[in-house]
Coordinates of C-alpha atoms in Angstrom, one line a residue:
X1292 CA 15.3 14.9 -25.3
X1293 CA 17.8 15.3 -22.2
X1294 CA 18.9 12.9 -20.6
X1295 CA 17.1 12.0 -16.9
X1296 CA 19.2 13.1 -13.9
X1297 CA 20.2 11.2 -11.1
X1298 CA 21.7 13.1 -8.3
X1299 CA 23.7 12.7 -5.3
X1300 CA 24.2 14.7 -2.0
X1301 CA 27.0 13.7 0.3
X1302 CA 28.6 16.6 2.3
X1303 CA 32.5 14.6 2.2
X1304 CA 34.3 16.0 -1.0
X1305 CA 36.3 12.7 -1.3
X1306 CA 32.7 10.3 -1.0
X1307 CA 30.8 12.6 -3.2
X1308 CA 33.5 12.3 -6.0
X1309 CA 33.8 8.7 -5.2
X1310 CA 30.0 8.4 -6.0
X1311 CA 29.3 10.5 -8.8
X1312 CA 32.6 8.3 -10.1
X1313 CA 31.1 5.1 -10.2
X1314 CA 27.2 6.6 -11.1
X1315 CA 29.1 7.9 -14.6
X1316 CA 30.7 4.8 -15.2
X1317 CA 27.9 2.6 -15.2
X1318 CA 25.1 4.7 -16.0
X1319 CA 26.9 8.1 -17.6
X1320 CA 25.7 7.4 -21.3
X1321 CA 21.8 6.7 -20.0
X1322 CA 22.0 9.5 -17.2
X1323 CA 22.7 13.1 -16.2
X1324 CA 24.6 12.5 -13.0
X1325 CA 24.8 15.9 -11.0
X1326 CA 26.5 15.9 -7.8
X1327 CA 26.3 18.4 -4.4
X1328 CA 28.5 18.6 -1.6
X1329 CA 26.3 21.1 1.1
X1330 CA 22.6 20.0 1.2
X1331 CA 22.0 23.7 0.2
X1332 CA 23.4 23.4 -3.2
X1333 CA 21.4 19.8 -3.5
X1334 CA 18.0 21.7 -2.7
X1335 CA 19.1 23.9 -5.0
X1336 CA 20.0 22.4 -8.0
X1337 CA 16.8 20.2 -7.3
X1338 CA 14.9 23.3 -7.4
X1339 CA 16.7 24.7 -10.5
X1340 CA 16.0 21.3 -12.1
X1341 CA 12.2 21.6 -11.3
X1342 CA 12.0 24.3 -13.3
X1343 CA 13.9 23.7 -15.8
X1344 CA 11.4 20.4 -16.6
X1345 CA 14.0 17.8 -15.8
X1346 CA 13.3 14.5 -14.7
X1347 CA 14.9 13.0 -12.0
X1348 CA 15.4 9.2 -11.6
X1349 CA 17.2 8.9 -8.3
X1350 CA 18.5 10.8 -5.7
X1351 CA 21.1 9.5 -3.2
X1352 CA 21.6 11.5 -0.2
X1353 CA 24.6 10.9 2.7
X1354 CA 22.8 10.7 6.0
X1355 CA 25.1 12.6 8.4
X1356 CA 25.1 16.2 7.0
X1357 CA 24.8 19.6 8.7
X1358 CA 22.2 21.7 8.7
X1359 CA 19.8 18.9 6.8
X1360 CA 20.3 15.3 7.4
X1361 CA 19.8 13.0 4.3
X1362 CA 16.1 12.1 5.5
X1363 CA 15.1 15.8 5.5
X1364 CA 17.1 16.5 2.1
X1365 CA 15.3 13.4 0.6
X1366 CA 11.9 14.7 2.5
X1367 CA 12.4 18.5 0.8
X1368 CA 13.4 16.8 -2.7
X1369 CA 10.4 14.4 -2.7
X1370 CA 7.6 17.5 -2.8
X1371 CA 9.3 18.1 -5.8
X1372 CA 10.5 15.2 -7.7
X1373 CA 7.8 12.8 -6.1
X1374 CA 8.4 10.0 -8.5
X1375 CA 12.6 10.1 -8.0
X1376 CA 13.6 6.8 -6.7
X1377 CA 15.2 7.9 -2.8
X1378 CA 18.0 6.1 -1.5
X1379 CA 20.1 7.0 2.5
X1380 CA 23.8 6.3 2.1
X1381 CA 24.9 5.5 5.9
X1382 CA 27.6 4.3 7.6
X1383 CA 27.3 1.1 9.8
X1384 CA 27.6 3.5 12.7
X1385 CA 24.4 5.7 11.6
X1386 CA 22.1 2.5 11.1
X1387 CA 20.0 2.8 13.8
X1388 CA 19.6 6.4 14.0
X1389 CA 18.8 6.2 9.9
X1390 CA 16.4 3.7 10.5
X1391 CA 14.6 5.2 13.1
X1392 CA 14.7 8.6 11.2
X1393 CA 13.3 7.3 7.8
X1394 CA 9.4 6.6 9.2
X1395 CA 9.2 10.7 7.9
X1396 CA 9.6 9.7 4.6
X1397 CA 9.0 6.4 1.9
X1398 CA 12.3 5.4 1.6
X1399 CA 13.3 3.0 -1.4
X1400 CA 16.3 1.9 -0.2
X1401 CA 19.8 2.2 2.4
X1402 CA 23.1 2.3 1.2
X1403 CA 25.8 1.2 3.2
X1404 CA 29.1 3.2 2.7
X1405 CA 31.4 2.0 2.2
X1406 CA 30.3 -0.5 -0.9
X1407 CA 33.4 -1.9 -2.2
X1408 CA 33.4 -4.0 -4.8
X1409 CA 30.3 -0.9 -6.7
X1410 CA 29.5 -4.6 -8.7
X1411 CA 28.2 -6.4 -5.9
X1412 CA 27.3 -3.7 -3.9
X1413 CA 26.3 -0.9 -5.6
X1414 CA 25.5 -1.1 -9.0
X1415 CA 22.8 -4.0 -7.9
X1416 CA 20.9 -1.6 -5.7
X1417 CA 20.7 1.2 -8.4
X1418 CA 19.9 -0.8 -11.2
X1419 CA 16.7 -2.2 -9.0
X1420 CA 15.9 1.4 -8.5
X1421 CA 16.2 2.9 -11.6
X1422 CA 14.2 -0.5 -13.4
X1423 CA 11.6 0.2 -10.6
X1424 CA 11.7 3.9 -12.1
X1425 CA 11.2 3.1 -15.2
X1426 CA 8.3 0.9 -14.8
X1427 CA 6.5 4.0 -12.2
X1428 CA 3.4 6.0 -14.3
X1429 CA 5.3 9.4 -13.8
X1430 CA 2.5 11.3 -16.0
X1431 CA 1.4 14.0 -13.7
X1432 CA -2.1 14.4 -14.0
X1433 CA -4.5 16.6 -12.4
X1434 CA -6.1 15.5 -9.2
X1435 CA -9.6 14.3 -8.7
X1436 CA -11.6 16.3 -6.1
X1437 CA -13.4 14.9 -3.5
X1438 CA -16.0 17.7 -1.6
X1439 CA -18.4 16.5 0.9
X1440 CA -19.3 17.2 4.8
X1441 CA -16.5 16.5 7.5
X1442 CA -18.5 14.2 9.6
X1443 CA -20.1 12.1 6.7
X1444 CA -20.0 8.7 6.6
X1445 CA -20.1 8.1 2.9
X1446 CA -17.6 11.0 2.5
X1447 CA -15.5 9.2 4.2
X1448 CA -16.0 6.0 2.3
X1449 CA -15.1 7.9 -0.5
X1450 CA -11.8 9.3 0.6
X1451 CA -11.0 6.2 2.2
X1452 CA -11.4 3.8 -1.1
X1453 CA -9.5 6.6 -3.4
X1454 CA -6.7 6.6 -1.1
X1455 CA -6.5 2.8 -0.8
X1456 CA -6.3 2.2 -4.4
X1457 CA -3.5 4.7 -4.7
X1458 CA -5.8 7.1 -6.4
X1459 CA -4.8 10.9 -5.8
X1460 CA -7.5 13.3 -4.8
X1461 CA -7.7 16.4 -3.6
X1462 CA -9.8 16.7 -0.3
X1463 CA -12.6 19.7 0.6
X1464 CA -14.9 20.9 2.4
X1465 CA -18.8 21.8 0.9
X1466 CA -18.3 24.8 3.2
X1467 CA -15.0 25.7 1.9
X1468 CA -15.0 28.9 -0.8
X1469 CA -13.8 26.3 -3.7
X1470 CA -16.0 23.7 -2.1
X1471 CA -18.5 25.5 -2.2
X1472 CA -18.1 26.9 -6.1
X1473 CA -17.9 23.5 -6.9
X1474 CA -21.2 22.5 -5.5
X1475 CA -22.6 25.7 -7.1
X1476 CA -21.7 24.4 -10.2
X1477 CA -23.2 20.5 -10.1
X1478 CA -26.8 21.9 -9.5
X1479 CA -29.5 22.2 -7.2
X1480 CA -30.0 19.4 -5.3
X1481 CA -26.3 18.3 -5.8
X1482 CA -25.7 15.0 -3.5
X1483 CA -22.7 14.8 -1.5
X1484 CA -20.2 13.6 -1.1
X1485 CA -19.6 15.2 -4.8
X1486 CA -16.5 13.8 -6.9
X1487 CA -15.2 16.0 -9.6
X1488 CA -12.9 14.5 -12.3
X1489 CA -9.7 15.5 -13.8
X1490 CA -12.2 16.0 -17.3
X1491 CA -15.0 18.0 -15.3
X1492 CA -17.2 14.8 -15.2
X1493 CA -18.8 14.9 -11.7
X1494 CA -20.3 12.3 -9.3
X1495 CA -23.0 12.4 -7.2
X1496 CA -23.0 9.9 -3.6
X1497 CA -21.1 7.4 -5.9
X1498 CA -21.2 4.3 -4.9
X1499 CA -18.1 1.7 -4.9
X1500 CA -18.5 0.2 -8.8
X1501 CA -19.4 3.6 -10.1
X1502 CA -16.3 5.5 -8.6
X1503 CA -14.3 2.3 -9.4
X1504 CA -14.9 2.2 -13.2
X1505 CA -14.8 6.1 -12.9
X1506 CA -10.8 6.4 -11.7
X1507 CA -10.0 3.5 -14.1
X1508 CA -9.9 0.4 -11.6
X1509 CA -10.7 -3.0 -13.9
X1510 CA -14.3 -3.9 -12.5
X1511 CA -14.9 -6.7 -15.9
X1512 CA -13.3 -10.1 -16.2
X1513 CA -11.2 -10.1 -19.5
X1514 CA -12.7 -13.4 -20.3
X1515 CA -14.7 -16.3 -18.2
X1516 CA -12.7 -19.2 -17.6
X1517 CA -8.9 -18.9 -16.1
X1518 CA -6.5 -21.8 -14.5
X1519 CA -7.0 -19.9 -11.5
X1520 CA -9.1 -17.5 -9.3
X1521 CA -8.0 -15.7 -6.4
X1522 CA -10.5 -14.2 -3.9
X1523 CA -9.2 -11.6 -1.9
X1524 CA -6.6 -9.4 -2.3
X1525 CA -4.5 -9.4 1.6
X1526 CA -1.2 -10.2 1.4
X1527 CA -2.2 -14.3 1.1
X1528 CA -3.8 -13.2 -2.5
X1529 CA -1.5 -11.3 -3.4
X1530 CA 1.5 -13.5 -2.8
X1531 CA -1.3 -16.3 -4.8
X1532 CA -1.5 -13.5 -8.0
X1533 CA 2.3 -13.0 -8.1
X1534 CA 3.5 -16.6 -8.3
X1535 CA 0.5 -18.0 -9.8
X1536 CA 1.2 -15.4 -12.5
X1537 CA 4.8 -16.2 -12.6
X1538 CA 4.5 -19.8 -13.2
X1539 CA 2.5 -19.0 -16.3
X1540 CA -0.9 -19.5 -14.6
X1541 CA -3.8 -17.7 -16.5
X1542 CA -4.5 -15.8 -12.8
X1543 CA -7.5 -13.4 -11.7
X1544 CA -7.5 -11.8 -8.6
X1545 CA -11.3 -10.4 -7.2
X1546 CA -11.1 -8.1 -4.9
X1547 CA -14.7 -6.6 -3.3
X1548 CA -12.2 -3.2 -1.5
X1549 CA -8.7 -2.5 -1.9
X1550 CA -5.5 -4.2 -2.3
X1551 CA -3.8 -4.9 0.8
X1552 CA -6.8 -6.4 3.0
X1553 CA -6.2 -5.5 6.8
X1554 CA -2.3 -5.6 6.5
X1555 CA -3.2 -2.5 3.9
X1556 CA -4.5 -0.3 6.5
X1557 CA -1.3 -0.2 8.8
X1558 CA 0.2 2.7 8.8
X1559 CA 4.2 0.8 9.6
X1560 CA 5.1 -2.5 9.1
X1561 CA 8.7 -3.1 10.8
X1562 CA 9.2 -6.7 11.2
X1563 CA 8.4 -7.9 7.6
X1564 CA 11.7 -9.4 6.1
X1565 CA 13.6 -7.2 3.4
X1566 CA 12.5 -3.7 4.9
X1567 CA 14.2 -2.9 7.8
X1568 CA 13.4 0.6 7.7
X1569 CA 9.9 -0.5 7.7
X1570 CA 6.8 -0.3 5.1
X1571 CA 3.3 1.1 5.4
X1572 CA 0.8 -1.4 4.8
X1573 CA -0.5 0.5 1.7
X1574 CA 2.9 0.4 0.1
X1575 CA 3.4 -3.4 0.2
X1576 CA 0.3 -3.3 -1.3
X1577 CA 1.0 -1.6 -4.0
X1578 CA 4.3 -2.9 -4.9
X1579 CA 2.5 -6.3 -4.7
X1580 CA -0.1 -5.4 -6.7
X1581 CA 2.3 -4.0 -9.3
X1582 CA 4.4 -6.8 -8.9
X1583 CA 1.6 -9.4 -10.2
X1584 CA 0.3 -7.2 -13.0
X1585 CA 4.1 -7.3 -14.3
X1586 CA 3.5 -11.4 -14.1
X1587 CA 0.1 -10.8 -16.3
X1588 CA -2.3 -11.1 -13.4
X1589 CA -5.6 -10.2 -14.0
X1590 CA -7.1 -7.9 -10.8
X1591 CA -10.6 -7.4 -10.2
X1592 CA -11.4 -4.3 -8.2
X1593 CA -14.7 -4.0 -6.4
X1594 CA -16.5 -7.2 -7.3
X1595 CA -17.9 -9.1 -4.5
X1596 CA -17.9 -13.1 -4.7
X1597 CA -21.3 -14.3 -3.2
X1598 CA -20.9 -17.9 -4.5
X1599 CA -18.7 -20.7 -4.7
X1600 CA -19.8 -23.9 -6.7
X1601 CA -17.9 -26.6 -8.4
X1602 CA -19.5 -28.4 -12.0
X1603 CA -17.4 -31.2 -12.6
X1604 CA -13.9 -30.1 -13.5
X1605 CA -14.7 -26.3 -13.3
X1606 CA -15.2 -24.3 -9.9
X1607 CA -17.2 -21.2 -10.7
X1608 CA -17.1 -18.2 -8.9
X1609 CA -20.2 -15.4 -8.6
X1610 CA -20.7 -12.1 -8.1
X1611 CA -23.0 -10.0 -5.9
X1612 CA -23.6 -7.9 -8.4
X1613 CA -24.6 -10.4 -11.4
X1614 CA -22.3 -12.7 -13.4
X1615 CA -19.6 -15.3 -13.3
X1616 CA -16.1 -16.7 -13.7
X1617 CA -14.7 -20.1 -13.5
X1618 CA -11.4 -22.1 -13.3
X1619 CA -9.7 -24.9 -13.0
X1620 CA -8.6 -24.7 -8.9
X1621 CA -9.7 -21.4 -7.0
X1622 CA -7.6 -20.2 -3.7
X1623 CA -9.3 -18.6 -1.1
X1624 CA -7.9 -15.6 1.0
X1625 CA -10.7 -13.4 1.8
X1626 CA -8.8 -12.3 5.6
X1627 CA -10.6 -11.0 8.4
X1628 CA -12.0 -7.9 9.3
X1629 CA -12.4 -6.2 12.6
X1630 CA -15.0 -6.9 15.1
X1631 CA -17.4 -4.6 15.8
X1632 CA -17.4 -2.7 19.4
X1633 CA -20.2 -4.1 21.3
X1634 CA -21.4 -1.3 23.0
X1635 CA -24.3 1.7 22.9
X1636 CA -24.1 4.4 20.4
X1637 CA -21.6 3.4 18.7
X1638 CA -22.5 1.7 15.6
X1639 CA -24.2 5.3 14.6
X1640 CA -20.4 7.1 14.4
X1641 CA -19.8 4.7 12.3
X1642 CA -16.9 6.8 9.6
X1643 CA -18.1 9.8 11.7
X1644 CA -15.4 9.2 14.4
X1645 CA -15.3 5.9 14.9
X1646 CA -13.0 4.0 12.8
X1647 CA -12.6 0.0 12.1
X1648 CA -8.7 -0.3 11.1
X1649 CA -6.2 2.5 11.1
X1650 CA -7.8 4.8 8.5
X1651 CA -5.1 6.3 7.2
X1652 CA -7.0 9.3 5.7
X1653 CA -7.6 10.5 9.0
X1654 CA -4.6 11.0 10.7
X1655 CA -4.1 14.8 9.8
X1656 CA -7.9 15.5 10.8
X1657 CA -6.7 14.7 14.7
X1658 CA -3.4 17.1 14.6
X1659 CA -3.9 18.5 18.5
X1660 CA -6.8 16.6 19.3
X1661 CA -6.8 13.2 21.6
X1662 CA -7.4 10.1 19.8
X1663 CA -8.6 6.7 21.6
X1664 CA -7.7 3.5 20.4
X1665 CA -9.2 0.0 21.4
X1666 CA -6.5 -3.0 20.9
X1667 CA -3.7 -4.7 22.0
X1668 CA -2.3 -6.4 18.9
X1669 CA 0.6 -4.9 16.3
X1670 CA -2.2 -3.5 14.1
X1671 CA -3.5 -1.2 17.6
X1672 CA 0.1 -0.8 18.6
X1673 CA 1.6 0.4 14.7
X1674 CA -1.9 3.2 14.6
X1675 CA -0.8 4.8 18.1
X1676 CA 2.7 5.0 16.8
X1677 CA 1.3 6.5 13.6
X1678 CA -1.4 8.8 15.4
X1679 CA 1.0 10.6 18.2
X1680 CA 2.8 12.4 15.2
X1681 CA -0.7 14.0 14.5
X1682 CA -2.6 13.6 17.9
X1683 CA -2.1 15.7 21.3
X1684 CA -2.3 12.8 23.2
X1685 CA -3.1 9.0 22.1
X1686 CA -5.2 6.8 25.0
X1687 CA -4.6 2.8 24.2
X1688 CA -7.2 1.0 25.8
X1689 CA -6.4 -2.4 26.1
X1690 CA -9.0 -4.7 28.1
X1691 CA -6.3 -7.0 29.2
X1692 CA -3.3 -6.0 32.0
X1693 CA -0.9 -5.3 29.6
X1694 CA 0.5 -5.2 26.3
X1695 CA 3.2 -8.5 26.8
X1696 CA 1.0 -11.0 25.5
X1697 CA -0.3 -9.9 22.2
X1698 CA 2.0 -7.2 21.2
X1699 CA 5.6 -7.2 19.6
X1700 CA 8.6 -6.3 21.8
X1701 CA 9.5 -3.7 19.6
X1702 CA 6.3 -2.0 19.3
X1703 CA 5.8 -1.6 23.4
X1704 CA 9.4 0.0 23.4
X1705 CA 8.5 2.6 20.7
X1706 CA 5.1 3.0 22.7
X1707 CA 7.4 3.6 26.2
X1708 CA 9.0 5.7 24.4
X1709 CA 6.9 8.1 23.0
X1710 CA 5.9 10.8 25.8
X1711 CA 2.2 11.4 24.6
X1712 CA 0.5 8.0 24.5
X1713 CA -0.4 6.6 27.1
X1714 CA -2.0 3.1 28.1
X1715 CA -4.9 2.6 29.9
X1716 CA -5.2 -1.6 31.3
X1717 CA -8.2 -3.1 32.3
X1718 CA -10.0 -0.8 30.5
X1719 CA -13.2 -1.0 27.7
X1720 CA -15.4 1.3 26.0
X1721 CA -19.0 1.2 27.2
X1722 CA -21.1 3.8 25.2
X1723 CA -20.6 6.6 23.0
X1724 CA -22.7 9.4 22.4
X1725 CA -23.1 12.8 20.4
X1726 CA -25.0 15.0 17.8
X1727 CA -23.4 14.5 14.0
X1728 CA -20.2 12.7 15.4
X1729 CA -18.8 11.3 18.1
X1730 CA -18.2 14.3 21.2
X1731 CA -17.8 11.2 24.1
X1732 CA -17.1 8.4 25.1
X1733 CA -17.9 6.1 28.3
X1734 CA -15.1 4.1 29.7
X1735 CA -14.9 1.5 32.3
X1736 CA -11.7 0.7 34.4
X1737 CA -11.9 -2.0 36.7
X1738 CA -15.4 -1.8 37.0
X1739 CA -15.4 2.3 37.5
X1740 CA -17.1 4.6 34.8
X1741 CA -16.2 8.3 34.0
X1742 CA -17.2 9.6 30.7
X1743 CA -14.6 11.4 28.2
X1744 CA -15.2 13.9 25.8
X1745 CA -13.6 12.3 22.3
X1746 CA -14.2 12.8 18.8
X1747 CA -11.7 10.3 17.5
X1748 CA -11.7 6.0 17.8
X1749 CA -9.9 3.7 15.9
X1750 CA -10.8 0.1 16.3
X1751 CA -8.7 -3.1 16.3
X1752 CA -9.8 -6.1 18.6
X1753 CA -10.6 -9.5 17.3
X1754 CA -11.4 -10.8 13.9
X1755 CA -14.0 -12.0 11.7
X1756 CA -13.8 -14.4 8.7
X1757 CA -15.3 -13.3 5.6
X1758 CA -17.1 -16.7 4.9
X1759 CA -20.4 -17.1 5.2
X1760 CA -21.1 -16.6 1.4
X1761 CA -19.4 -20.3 0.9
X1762 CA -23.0 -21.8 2.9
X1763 CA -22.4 -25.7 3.2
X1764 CA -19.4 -25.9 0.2
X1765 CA -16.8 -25.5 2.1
X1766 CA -15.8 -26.9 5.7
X1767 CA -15.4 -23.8 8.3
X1768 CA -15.1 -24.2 12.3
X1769 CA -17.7 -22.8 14.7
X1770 CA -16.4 -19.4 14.5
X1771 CA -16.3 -19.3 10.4
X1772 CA -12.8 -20.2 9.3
X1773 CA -11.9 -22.2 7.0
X1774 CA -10.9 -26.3 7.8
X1775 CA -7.8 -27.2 5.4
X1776 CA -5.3 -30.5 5.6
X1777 CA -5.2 -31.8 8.9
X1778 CA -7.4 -29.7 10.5
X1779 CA -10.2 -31.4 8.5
X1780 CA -9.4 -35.0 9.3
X1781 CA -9.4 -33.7 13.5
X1782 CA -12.7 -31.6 13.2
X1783 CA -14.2 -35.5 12.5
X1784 CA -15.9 -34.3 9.4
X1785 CA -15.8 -36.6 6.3
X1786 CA -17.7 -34.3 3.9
X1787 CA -19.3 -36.1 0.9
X1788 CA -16.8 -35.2 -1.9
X1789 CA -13.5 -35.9 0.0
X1790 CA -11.1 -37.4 -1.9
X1791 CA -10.7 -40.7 -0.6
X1792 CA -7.5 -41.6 -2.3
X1793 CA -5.2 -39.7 0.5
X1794 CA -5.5 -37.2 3.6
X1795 CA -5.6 -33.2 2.6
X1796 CA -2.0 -31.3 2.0
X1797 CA -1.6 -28.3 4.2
X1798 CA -4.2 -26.0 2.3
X1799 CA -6.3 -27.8 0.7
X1800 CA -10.2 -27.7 1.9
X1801 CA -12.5 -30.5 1.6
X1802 CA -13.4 -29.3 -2.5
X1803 CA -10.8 -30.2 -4.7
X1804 CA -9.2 -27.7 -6.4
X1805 CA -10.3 -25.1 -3.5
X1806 CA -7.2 -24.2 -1.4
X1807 CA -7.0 -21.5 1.5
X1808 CA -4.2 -19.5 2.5
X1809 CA -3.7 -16.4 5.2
X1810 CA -6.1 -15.4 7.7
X1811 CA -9.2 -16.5 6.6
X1812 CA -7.4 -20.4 7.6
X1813 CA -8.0 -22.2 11.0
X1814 CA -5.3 -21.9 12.8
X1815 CA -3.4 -19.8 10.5
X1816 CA -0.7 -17.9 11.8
X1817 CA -1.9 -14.0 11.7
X1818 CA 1.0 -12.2 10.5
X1819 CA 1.7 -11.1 6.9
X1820 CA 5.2 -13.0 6.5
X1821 CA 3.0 -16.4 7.0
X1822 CA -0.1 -15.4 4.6
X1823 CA 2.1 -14.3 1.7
X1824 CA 4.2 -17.3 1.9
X1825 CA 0.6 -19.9 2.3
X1826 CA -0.2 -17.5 -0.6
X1827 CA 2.8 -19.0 -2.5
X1828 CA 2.1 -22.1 -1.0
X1829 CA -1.1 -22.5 -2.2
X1830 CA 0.0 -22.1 -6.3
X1831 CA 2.3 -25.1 -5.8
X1832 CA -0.8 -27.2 -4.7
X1833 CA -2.5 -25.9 -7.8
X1834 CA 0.0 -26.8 -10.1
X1835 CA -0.2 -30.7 -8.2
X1836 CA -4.0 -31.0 -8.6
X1837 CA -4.0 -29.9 -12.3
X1838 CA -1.2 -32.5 -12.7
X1839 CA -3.7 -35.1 -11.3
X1840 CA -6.3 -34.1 -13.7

């Protein structure tokens, strides 16, 4: 079998030695290393390679090269080789430009040239990329096809669950020739939105469990009792699964949607520590998630928890749709979701052009068409950065005067920036109207209405706990988060089974053995960095109550 290939692009004779150099000496027995010094011949031998049936580990391109930078050679080579770990090489110079340049495409990794001693500063980086590598699925299988109506609600449901579980699909239209076949070929009275699997097995207006078990997501507990259970999988859970995992924690993570929570549905992330290029939401998901089932976490997809209930040492955990698990000490990080737009019409283009979160799935739908989005936080702020590479023009409404108070520096910068979004102040959405989608909307400026023809909003104001399953168990404030540590002892509530022997740590709720972590908290910070580290947080408090059993 020959050998996998790693390749490397750099357009100065002298570097490009210099790297395929040290590449042979430390990974020349394992690997093919095959070096270019135009992007031209790169593409080409890339090409030639395809072909051929090679695989490709890595590919390291030099940013600053004529014709094609790096981030359009590594663009190019990744419709090809979409599995091949991509890494920049940059000067300290280039940084900023590189940086700013690598949104196009998913970047694994910057190199800074020059990296002397290749021990500390090289070999490191590849090694991490090529063990990364060899732990990806690379078995190419044939797509899953997804046909339904382009203003349907549940055909969007559809798309948008595939796509944030990381399951590929191929998207069309009933009306489409090969739509249409495929319809043809399900029946009469074929129910869209209809899913056709890689076997031929089809799916009629699935709902979530069915197309869950259908693609392979684990919907069934492995067994009924673990050392711990994790509800919710944001970024709080999923920092919970990975080190509760890690510390040799028997861990289950239940998850009623997707991996990710609300941080999964933001299209760039730029201020979370170790990516300074920036990560979508949907991939720090999914290295996360990937991350704890390398630990031995268990992860429940699309199971909803309806029930929390302690029996004596045991704290059992049930499900909407029948059945239970229970464990020793259970964290809670269910997040938030969006609040709903108060305002006429709207609720009925619900997936039909109106959109809670950034819904990622729709971004190439609004290429040349303007797209409205309500918000003033990051998440409202990351989607109009996202949108104006698709949209025409992108209208922020923000009901506030500006954008200083709730958004990141860096984020109003790009949004100054970018010449077709603009931001509307003072402004809300009073109505919307139309036929089978959304055709306007009704806004209010200061008081003054004009109506706006629109077929496109994406909704991010306020939040909502997910919390009123836990009725009377577990402490929450007026508006439905969770009371943990000190916030408990100032809300004045002494609940019945508070133990008496010492005040709450940090995230621990009025049950013991119930902790909470990330958004779902009272006064929890709301940014990722903060719920993945209560996340971690939380396991350490675990493994002091079981101590104290």
């Amino acid at each position: 079998m020959e050998k996998p290939v790693i390749v490397t692009v750099d357009d100065d004779p002298g570097v490009s030695r210099a790297v395929a150099r040290d590449l042979r000496r430390r990974y020349g027995q394992q690997y093919r290393i095959v070096r270019a010094e135009t992007a031209a011949d790169g593409i080409g031998a890339v090409k030639e390679m395809r072909l051929r049936g090679d695989d490709v580990a890595a590919i390291l391109a030099d940013y600053r090269m004529p014709q094609m930078n790096g981030v359009q050679f590594l663009e190019a080579a990744m419709d090809l080789y979409p599995y091949a770990r991509r890494v920049l090489l940059t000067a300290y110079a280039d940084t900023d430009a590189a940086i700013q340049a690598i949104n196009v495409v998913d970047l694994d990794h910057y190199l800074l040239k020059p990296w002397d001693p290749p021990e500390e500063k090289f070999y490191p980086v590849i090694d991490n990329q090529l063990d990364a590598w060899m732990r990806t699925d690379r078995v190419e299988r044939t797509e899953l096809r997804v046909v339904g109506d382009r203003w349907s609600a549940q055909s969007y449901r559809v798309r948008d669950f595939l796509s944030r579980n990381h399951v590929p699909y191929q998207w069309m239209l009933a009306e489409d020739p090969e739509g249409a076949q495929l319809v043809k070929a399900a029946g009469e009275g074929c129910h869209l939105p209809l899913v056709v699997m890689p076997d031929g097995v089809t799916l009629e207006s699935p709902d979530q469990a069915t197309l869950a078990t259908a693609v392979g997501l684990s919907t069934t507990p492995a067994t009924d009792f673990y050392d711990l259970i994790v509800v919710g999988g944001g970024p709080a859970g999923l920092g919970a699964a990975v080190y509760g995992a890690s510390e040799g924690l028997k861990t289950v993570l239940v998850e009623a949607y997707s991996s990710g929570g609300q941080a999964g549905q933001s299209s760039r992330i730029e201020n979370y520590l170790g990516f300074p290029d920036g990560v979508s939401g949907q991939q720090l998901a999914d290295r996360a998630r990937r991350q704890a089932l390398k630990f031995g976490a268990e992860l429940l997809t699309a199971r909803k928890v309806v029930s929390l209930e302690p029996r004596g040492q045991a704290r059992v955990v049930g499900f909407k749709d029948g059945g239970e698990i229970a464990a020793h000490a259970v964290i809670l990080a269910t997040g938030v979701t969006y609040r709903r737009l108060q305002a006429p019409g709207l609720d009925d283009f619900v997936g039909r052009g109106v959109f809670y979160g950034a819904a990622m799935t729709e971004a190439p739908s609004c290429q040349d068409s303007e797209v409205y989005i309500v918000g003033a936080a990051n998440s409202a702020g990351q989607a109009a950065v996202h949108l104006s590479q698709y949209a025409s023009k992108v209208h922020l409404l923000v009901r506030g005067e500006g954008l200083e108070k709730s958004m990141s520096h860096y984020l109003i910068e790009q949004l100054t920036a970018l010449p077709n979004v603009e931001v509307h102040a003072q402004t809300q959405v009073v109505a919307g109207s139309g036929d089978d989608h959304l055709q306007e909307l009704t806004l209010a400026t200061k008081g003054e209405e004009r109506t706006v023809p629109a077929q496109w909003l994406f909704v991010f104001i306020g939040a909502e706990p997910y919390t009123s399953w836990l009725d009377d168990t577990v402490e929450r404030d007026a508006r439905g988060f969770i009371l943990t540590g000190p916030d408990l002892v100032q809300s004045g509530q002494r609940p019945r089974n508070w133990p008496l022997r010492r005040e709450p740590y940090y995230l621990e709720t009025n049950v013991p053995g119930v902790l909470a972590a990330g958004d779902v908290r009272a006064e929890s910070i709301k940014r990722v960095a903060s719920a993945v580290g209560e996340g971690a947080m939380a396991v350490s408090l675990v493994h002091r109550y079981l101590e104290k059993q």
